[in-house]
Amino acid sequence: MTRLIFLGPPGAGKGTQAKTLAQDCDLPHISTGDILRQAVKDQTPLGVKAQSYLDKGDLVPDQLIEDLIEERLGKPDAHSGWILDGFPRTVNQAVFLEQLLQKLHQQGGEKVINLDVPDDIVISRLLERGRRDDTEEVIRHRLDIYRSETAPLIHFYSDRNLLLSVNGNQSPEEVTADLKKIVVS
């Protein structure tokens, strides 16, 4: 059973790699970013709440994200494995996820992959994709948040012997090849 959690700064390629791997391994790709963007586009109650946080580059509050994740991991297609992209982003969310996986009888066998990419590459990549919320100021703010809130997850999962690092500063094909080696190991 393949359960992968992708970590890395915004723009590290988590979404691109998760989509590719999900197709190759026939697993659901669960992206909190995609779920949130769709909720914003559809102007759902969650989307309206999330919009103000996203416009500033801030993290959406844990409770909103946790509710989405619990609902999504409870769906039948997630019972045999999944790839999480964009969650957890904080140690509190990681603790929630551990408890949720126990509750859903999905614990055990997960691997946490850190896509390691230098800040200057991340900024360049995000500016090139041209999203409305991707200004250099917002990107730098998101990187600051990542360093303070999300980077501690590297230690959290490392302490649990679940963390594997992949050089995300290589061609997408090379990153995919490295990831496939991890999945089959």
PDB file of C-alpha atoms in Angstrom:
ATOM      1  CA  MET A   1       0.000   0.000   0.000  1.00  0.00           C
ATOM      2  CA  THR A   2       1.548   3.276  -1.114  1.00  0.00           C
ATOM      3  CA  ARG A   3       0.997   6.328   1.048  1.00  0.00           C
ATOM      4  CA  LEU A   4       3.226   9.269   0.218  1.00  0.00           C
ATOM      5  CA  ILE A   5       3.402  12.681   1.845  1.00  0.00           C
ATOM      6  CA  PHE A   6       5.184  15.354  -0.174  1.00  0.00           C
ATOM      7  CA  LEU A   7       7.048  18.145   1.636  1.00  0.00           C
ATOM      8  CA  GLY A   8       9.028  21.018   0.203  1.00  0.00           C
ATOM      9  CA  PRO A   9       8.763  24.758  -0.307  1.00  0.00           C
ATOM     10  CA  PRO A  10       6.132  26.223  -2.615  1.00  0.00           C
ATOM     11  CA  GLY A  11       7.361  25.768  -6.177  1.00  0.00           C
ATOM     12  CA  ALA A  12       9.471  22.699  -5.382  1.00  0.00           C
ATOM     13  CA  GLY A  13       7.490  20.621  -7.877  1.00  0.00           C
ATOM     14  CA  LYS A  14       5.339  18.721  -5.383  1.00  0.00           C
ATOM     15  CA  GLY A  15       2.188  19.047  -7.495  1.00  0.00           C
ATOM     16  CA  THR A  16       3.859  18.138 -10.768  1.00  0.00           C
ATOM     17  CA  GLN A  17       5.607  15.117  -9.285  1.00  0.00           C
ATOM     18  CA  ALA A  18       2.581  13.976  -7.281  1.00  0.00           C
ATOM     19  CA  LYS A  19       0.376  14.050 -10.413  1.00  0.00           C
ATOM     20  CA  THR A  20       2.910  12.073 -12.436  1.00  0.00           C
ATOM     21  CA  LEU A  21       3.456   9.495  -9.702  1.00  0.00           C
ATOM     22  CA  ALA A  22      -0.280   9.212  -8.997  1.00  0.00           C
ATOM     23  CA  GLN A  23      -0.937   8.368 -12.657  1.00  0.00           C
ATOM     24  CA  ASP A  24       1.961   5.917 -12.852  1.00  0.00           C
ATOM     25  CA  CYS A  25       0.969   4.164  -9.596  1.00  0.00           C
ATOM     26  CA  ASP A  26      -2.823   4.494 -10.043  1.00  0.00           C
ATOM     27  CA  LEU A  27      -3.241   6.388  -6.768  1.00  0.00           C
ATOM     28  CA  PRO A  28      -5.380   9.392  -5.887  1.00  0.00           C
ATOM     29  CA  HIS A  29      -3.414  12.644  -5.844  1.00  0.00           C
ATOM     30  CA  ILE A  30      -4.785  14.672  -2.956  1.00  0.00           C
ATOM     31  CA  SER A  31      -3.701  18.286  -3.295  1.00  0.00           C
ATOM     32  CA  THR A  32      -4.926  20.751  -0.702  1.00  0.00           C
ATOM     33  CA  GLY A  33      -3.933  23.550  -3.075  1.00  0.00           C
ATOM     34  CA  ASP A  34      -6.143  22.168  -5.857  1.00  0.00           C
ATOM     35  CA  ILE A  35      -9.015  21.569  -3.430  1.00  0.00           C
ATOM     36  CA  LEU A  36      -8.706  25.118  -2.078  1.00  0.00           C
ATOM     37  CA  ARG A  37      -8.403  26.740  -5.524  1.00  0.00           C
ATOM     38  CA  GLN A  38     -11.538  24.888  -6.665  1.00  0.00           C
ATOM     39  CA  ALA A  39     -13.400  25.983  -3.502  1.00  0.00           C
ATOM     40  CA  VAL A  40     -12.332  29.610  -4.144  1.00  0.00           C
ATOM     41  CA  LYS A  41     -13.378  29.379  -7.796  1.00  0.00           C
ATOM     42  CA  ASP A  42     -16.741  27.870  -6.841  1.00  0.00           C
ATOM     43  CA  GLN A  43     -17.139  30.454  -4.044  1.00  0.00           C
ATOM     44  CA  THR A  44     -18.036  27.736  -1.527  1.00  0.00           C
ATOM     45  CA  PRO A  45     -18.171  28.845   2.128  1.00  0.00           C
ATOM     46  CA  LEU A  46     -14.693  27.353   2.632  1.00  0.00           C
ATOM     47  CA  GLY A  47     -13.460  29.030  -0.539  1.00  0.00           C
ATOM     48  CA  VAL A  48     -14.673  32.440   0.567  1.00  0.00           C
ATOM     49  CA  LYS A  49     -12.974  31.998   3.962  1.00  0.00           C
ATOM     50  CA  ALA A  50      -9.777  30.708   2.374  1.00  0.00           C
ATOM     51  CA  GLN A  51      -9.537  33.524  -0.214  1.00  0.00           C
ATOM     52  CA  SER A  52      -8.493  36.194   2.305  1.00  0.00           C
ATOM     53  CA  TYR A  53      -5.662  33.995   3.592  1.00  0.00           C
ATOM     54  CA  LEU A  54      -4.486  33.023   0.110  1.00  0.00           C
ATOM     55  CA  ASP A  55      -4.438  36.647  -1.096  1.00  0.00           C
ATOM     56  CA  LYS A  56      -1.964  37.505   1.673  1.00  0.00           C
ATOM     57  CA  GLY A  57       0.109  34.344   1.172  1.00  0.00           C
ATOM     58  CA  ASP A  58      -0.836  33.116   4.654  1.00  0.00           C
ATOM     59  CA  LEU A  59      -1.623  29.533   5.532  1.00  0.00           C
ATOM     60  CA  VAL A  60      -5.297  28.636   5.667  1.00  0.00           C
ATOM     61  CA  PRO A  61      -6.258  27.761   9.283  1.00  0.00           C
ATOM     62  CA  ASP A  62      -5.695  24.157  10.314  1.00  0.00           C
ATOM     63  CA  GLN A  63      -9.333  23.351  11.052  1.00  0.00           C
ATOM     64  CA  LEU A  64     -10.487  24.215   7.520  1.00  0.00           C
ATOM     65  CA  ILE A  65      -7.761  22.090   5.946  1.00  0.00           C
ATOM     66  CA  GLU A  66      -8.176  19.212   8.408  1.00  0.00           C
ATOM     67  CA  ASP A  67     -11.883  18.966   7.618  1.00  0.00           C
ATOM     68  CA  LEU A  68     -11.087  18.758   3.898  1.00  0.00           C
ATOM     69  CA  ILE A  69      -8.422  16.086   4.441  1.00  0.00           C
ATOM     70  CA  GLU A  70     -10.612  13.956   6.701  1.00  0.00           C
ATOM     71  CA  GLU A  71     -13.420  14.030   4.152  1.00  0.00           C
ATOM     72  CA  ARG A  72     -11.066  13.200   1.258  1.00  0.00           C
ATOM     73  CA  LEU A  73      -9.131  10.367   2.946  1.00  0.00           C
ATOM     74  CA  GLY A  74     -12.450   8.812   3.955  1.00  0.00           C
ATOM     75  CA  LYS A  75     -13.485   8.314   0.316  1.00  0.00           C
ATOM     76  CA  PRO A  76     -13.259   4.740  -1.037  1.00  0.00           C
ATOM     77  CA  ASP A  77     -10.514   5.445  -3.603  1.00  0.00           C
ATOM     78  CA  ALA A  78      -8.137   6.512  -0.803  1.00  0.00           C
ATOM     79  CA  HIS A  79      -8.405   3.256   1.160  1.00  0.00           C
ATOM     80  CA  SER A  80      -5.715   1.498  -0.872  1.00  0.00           C
ATOM     81  CA  GLY A  81      -3.217   4.365  -0.897  1.00  0.00           C
ATOM     82  CA  TRP A  82      -2.735   8.016  -1.823  1.00  0.00           C
ATOM     83  CA  ILE A  83      -0.306  10.846  -2.416  1.00  0.00           C
ATOM     84  CA  LEU A  84      -0.740  13.899  -0.190  1.00  0.00           C
ATOM     85  CA  ASP A  85       0.504  17.159  -1.660  1.00  0.00           C
ATOM     86  CA  GLY A  86       0.376  20.267   0.515  1.00  0.00           C
ATOM     87  CA  PHE A  87      -0.645  18.574   3.756  1.00  0.00           C
ATOM     88  CA  PRO A  88       0.528  18.483   6.456  1.00  0.00           C
ATOM     89  CA  ARG A  89       2.152  21.928   6.578  1.00  0.00           C
ATOM     90  CA  THR A  90       2.651  22.182  10.334  1.00  0.00           C
ATOM     91  CA  VAL A  91       3.585  19.796  13.134  1.00  0.00           C
ATOM     92  CA  ASN A  92       0.053  20.175  14.546  1.00  0.00           C
ATOM     93  CA  GLN A  93      -1.357  19.050  11.196  1.00  0.00           C
ATOM     94  CA  ALA A  94       1.073  16.109  11.157  1.00  0.00           C
ATOM     95  CA  VAL A  95      -0.147  15.024  14.600  1.00  0.00           C
ATOM     96  CA  PHE A  96      -3.746  15.373  13.353  1.00  0.00           C
ATOM     97  CA  LEU A  97      -2.866  13.247  10.310  1.00  0.00           C
ATOM     98  CA  GLU A  98      -1.349  10.495  12.476  1.00  0.00           C
ATOM     99  CA  GLN A  99      -4.537  10.381  14.552  1.00  0.00           C
ATOM    100  CA  LEU A 100      -6.746  10.495  11.453  1.00  0.00           C
ATOM    101  CA  LEU A 101      -4.863   7.618   9.811  1.00  0.00           C
ATOM    102  CA  GLN A 102      -5.348   5.558  12.958  1.00  0.00           C
ATOM    103  CA  LYS A 103      -9.053   6.410  13.007  1.00  0.00           C
ATOM    104  CA  LEU A 104      -9.392   5.446   9.319  1.00  0.00           C
ATOM    105  CA  HIS A 105      -7.249   2.302   9.781  1.00  0.00           C
ATOM    106  CA  GLN A 106      -4.740   3.636   7.233  1.00  0.00           C
ATOM    107  CA  GLN A 107      -1.679   4.018   9.463  1.00  0.00           C
ATOM    108  CA  GLY A 108       1.622   2.341   8.669  1.00  0.00           C
ATOM    109  CA  GLY A 109       3.705   2.279   5.521  1.00  0.00           C
ATOM    110  CA  GLU A 110       3.615   5.976   4.758  1.00  0.00           C
ATOM    111  CA  LYS A 111       6.730   7.617   3.361  1.00  0.00           C
ATOM    112  CA  VAL A 112       7.466  11.322   3.590  1.00  0.00           C
ATOM    113  CA  ILE A 113       9.364  12.811   0.680  1.00  0.00           C
ATOM    114  CA  ASN A 114      11.082  16.167   0.999  1.00  0.00           C
ATOM    115  CA  LEU A 115      11.707  17.847  -2.361  1.00  0.00           C
ATOM    116  CA  ASP A 116      14.721  20.002  -1.659  1.00  0.00           C
ATOM    117  CA  VAL A 117      15.021  23.120  -3.865  1.00  0.00           C
ATOM    118  CA  PRO A 118      17.003  26.367  -3.242  1.00  0.00           C
ATOM    119  CA  ASP A 119      14.977  29.551  -2.622  1.00  0.00           C
ATOM    120  CA  ASP A 120      16.204  31.378  -5.744  1.00  0.00           C
ATOM    121  CA  ILE A 121      14.983  28.503  -7.941  1.00  0.00           C
ATOM    122  CA  VAL A 122      11.632  28.424  -6.111  1.00  0.00           C
ATOM    123  CA  ILE A 123      11.109  32.179  -6.634  1.00  0.00           C
ATOM    124  CA  SER A 124      11.957  31.916 -10.315  1.00  0.00           C
ATOM    125  CA  ARG A 125       9.619  28.934 -10.836  1.00  0.00           C
ATOM    126  CA  LEU A 126       6.694  30.574  -9.055  1.00  0.00           C
ATOM    127  CA  LEU A 127       7.044  33.865 -10.911  1.00  0.00           C
ATOM    128  CA  GLU A 128       7.086  31.959 -14.223  1.00  0.00           C
ATOM    129  CA  ARG A 129       3.793  30.139 -13.543  1.00  0.00           C
ATOM    130  CA  GLY A 130       2.053  33.517 -13.314  1.00  0.00           C
ATOM    131  CA  ARG A 131      -0.715  32.884 -10.804  1.00  0.00           C
ATOM    132  CA  ARG A 132      -2.512  35.944  -9.440  1.00  0.00           C
ATOM    133  CA  ASP A 133      -1.239  35.259  -5.903  1.00  0.00           C
ATOM    134  CA  ASP A 134       2.378  34.674  -7.051  1.00  0.00           C
ATOM    135  CA  THR A 135       4.036  38.094  -6.718  1.00  0.00           C
ATOM    136  CA  GLU A 136       7.639  38.158  -5.527  1.00  0.00           C
ATOM    137  CA  GLU A 137       6.585  39.772  -2.239  1.00  0.00           C
ATOM    138  CA  VAL A 138       3.956  37.079  -1.589  1.00  0.00           C
ATOM    139  CA  ILE A 139       6.384  34.308  -2.617  1.00  0.00           C
ATOM    140  CA  ARG A 140       9.038  35.544  -0.184  1.00  0.00           C
ATOM    141  CA  HIS A 141       6.391  35.747   2.538  1.00  0.00           C
ATOM    142  CA  ARG A 142       5.300  32.161   1.764  1.00  0.00           C
ATOM    143  CA  LEU A 143       8.938  31.024   1.958  1.00  0.00           C
ATOM    144  CA  ASP A 144       9.309  32.708   5.363  1.00  0.00           C
ATOM    145  CA  ILE A 145       6.177  30.910   6.550  1.00  0.00           C
ATOM    146  CA  TYR A 146       7.505  27.655   5.117  1.00  0.00           C
ATOM    147  CA  ARG A 147      10.797  28.031   6.988  1.00  0.00           C
ATOM    148  CA  SER A 148       9.099  28.791  10.313  1.00  0.00           C
ATOM    149  CA  GLU A 149       6.018  26.536  10.154  1.00  0.00           C
ATOM    150  CA  THR A 150       6.610  23.744   7.658  1.00  0.00           C
ATOM    151  CA  ALA A 151      10.335  23.057   7.860  1.00  0.00           C
ATOM    152  CA  PRO A 152       9.955  21.621  11.415  1.00  0.00           C
ATOM    153  CA  LEU A 153       8.059  18.755   9.748  1.00  0.00           C
ATOM    154  CA  ILE A 154      11.388  17.604   8.347  1.00  0.00           C
ATOM    155  CA  HIS A 155      12.573  16.953  11.906  1.00  0.00           C
ATOM    156  CA  PHE A 156       9.190  15.539  12.960  1.00  0.00           C
ATOM    157  CA  TYR A 157       9.222  12.898  10.228  1.00  0.00           C
ATOM    158  CA  SER A 158      12.962  12.337  10.425  1.00  0.00           C
ATOM    159  CA  ASP A 159      12.573  11.449  14.113  1.00  0.00           C
ATOM    160  CA  ARG A 160       9.975   8.848  13.045  1.00  0.00           C
ATOM    161  CA  ASN A 161      12.318   7.418  10.361  1.00  0.00           C
ATOM    162  CA  LEU A 162       9.790   8.241   7.634  1.00  0.00           C
ATOM    163  CA  LEU A 163      11.647  11.048   5.828  1.00  0.00           C
ATOM    164  CA  LEU A 164      13.377  10.651   2.478  1.00  0.00           C
ATOM    165  CA  SER A 165      14.960  13.632   0.670  1.00  0.00           C
ATOM    166  CA  VAL A 166      15.007  14.074  -3.094  1.00  0.00           C
ATOM    167  CA  ASN A 167      16.911  16.756  -4.996  1.00  0.00           C
ATOM    168  CA  GLY A 168      14.110  18.785  -6.568  1.00  0.00           C
ATOM    169  CA  ASN A 169      16.588  20.997  -8.443  1.00  0.00           C
ATOM    170  CA  GLN A 170      17.004  18.677 -11.407  1.00  0.00           C
ATOM    171  CA  SER A 171      14.898  17.978 -14.480  1.00  0.00           C
ATOM    172  CA  PRO A 172      11.335  16.809 -13.773  1.00  0.00           C
ATOM    173  CA  GLU A 173      12.189  13.470 -15.383  1.00  0.00           C
ATOM    174  CA  GLU A 174      15.169  12.957 -13.059  1.00  0.00           C
ATOM    175  CA  VAL A 175      13.052  13.828 -10.011  1.00  0.00           C
ATOM    176  CA  THR A 176      10.362  11.378 -11.167  1.00  0.00           C
ATOM    177  CA  ALA A 177      12.964   8.640 -11.614  1.00  0.00           C
ATOM    178  CA  ASP A 178      14.280   9.250  -8.071  1.00  0.00           C
ATOM    179  CA  LEU A 179      10.719   9.147  -6.698  1.00  0.00           C
ATOM    180  CA  LYS A 180       9.908   5.883  -8.478  1.00  0.00           C
ATOM    181  CA  LYS A 181      12.948   4.285  -6.822  1.00  0.00           C
ATOM    182  CA  ILE A 182      11.516   5.305  -3.437  1.00  0.00           C
ATOM    183  CA  VAL A 183       8.046   3.940  -4.194  1.00  0.00           C
ATOM    184  CA  VAL A 184       9.334   0.512  -5.166  1.00  0.00           C
ATOM    185  CA  SER A 185      11.781   0.264  -2.242  1.00  0.00           C
TER     186      SER A 185
END
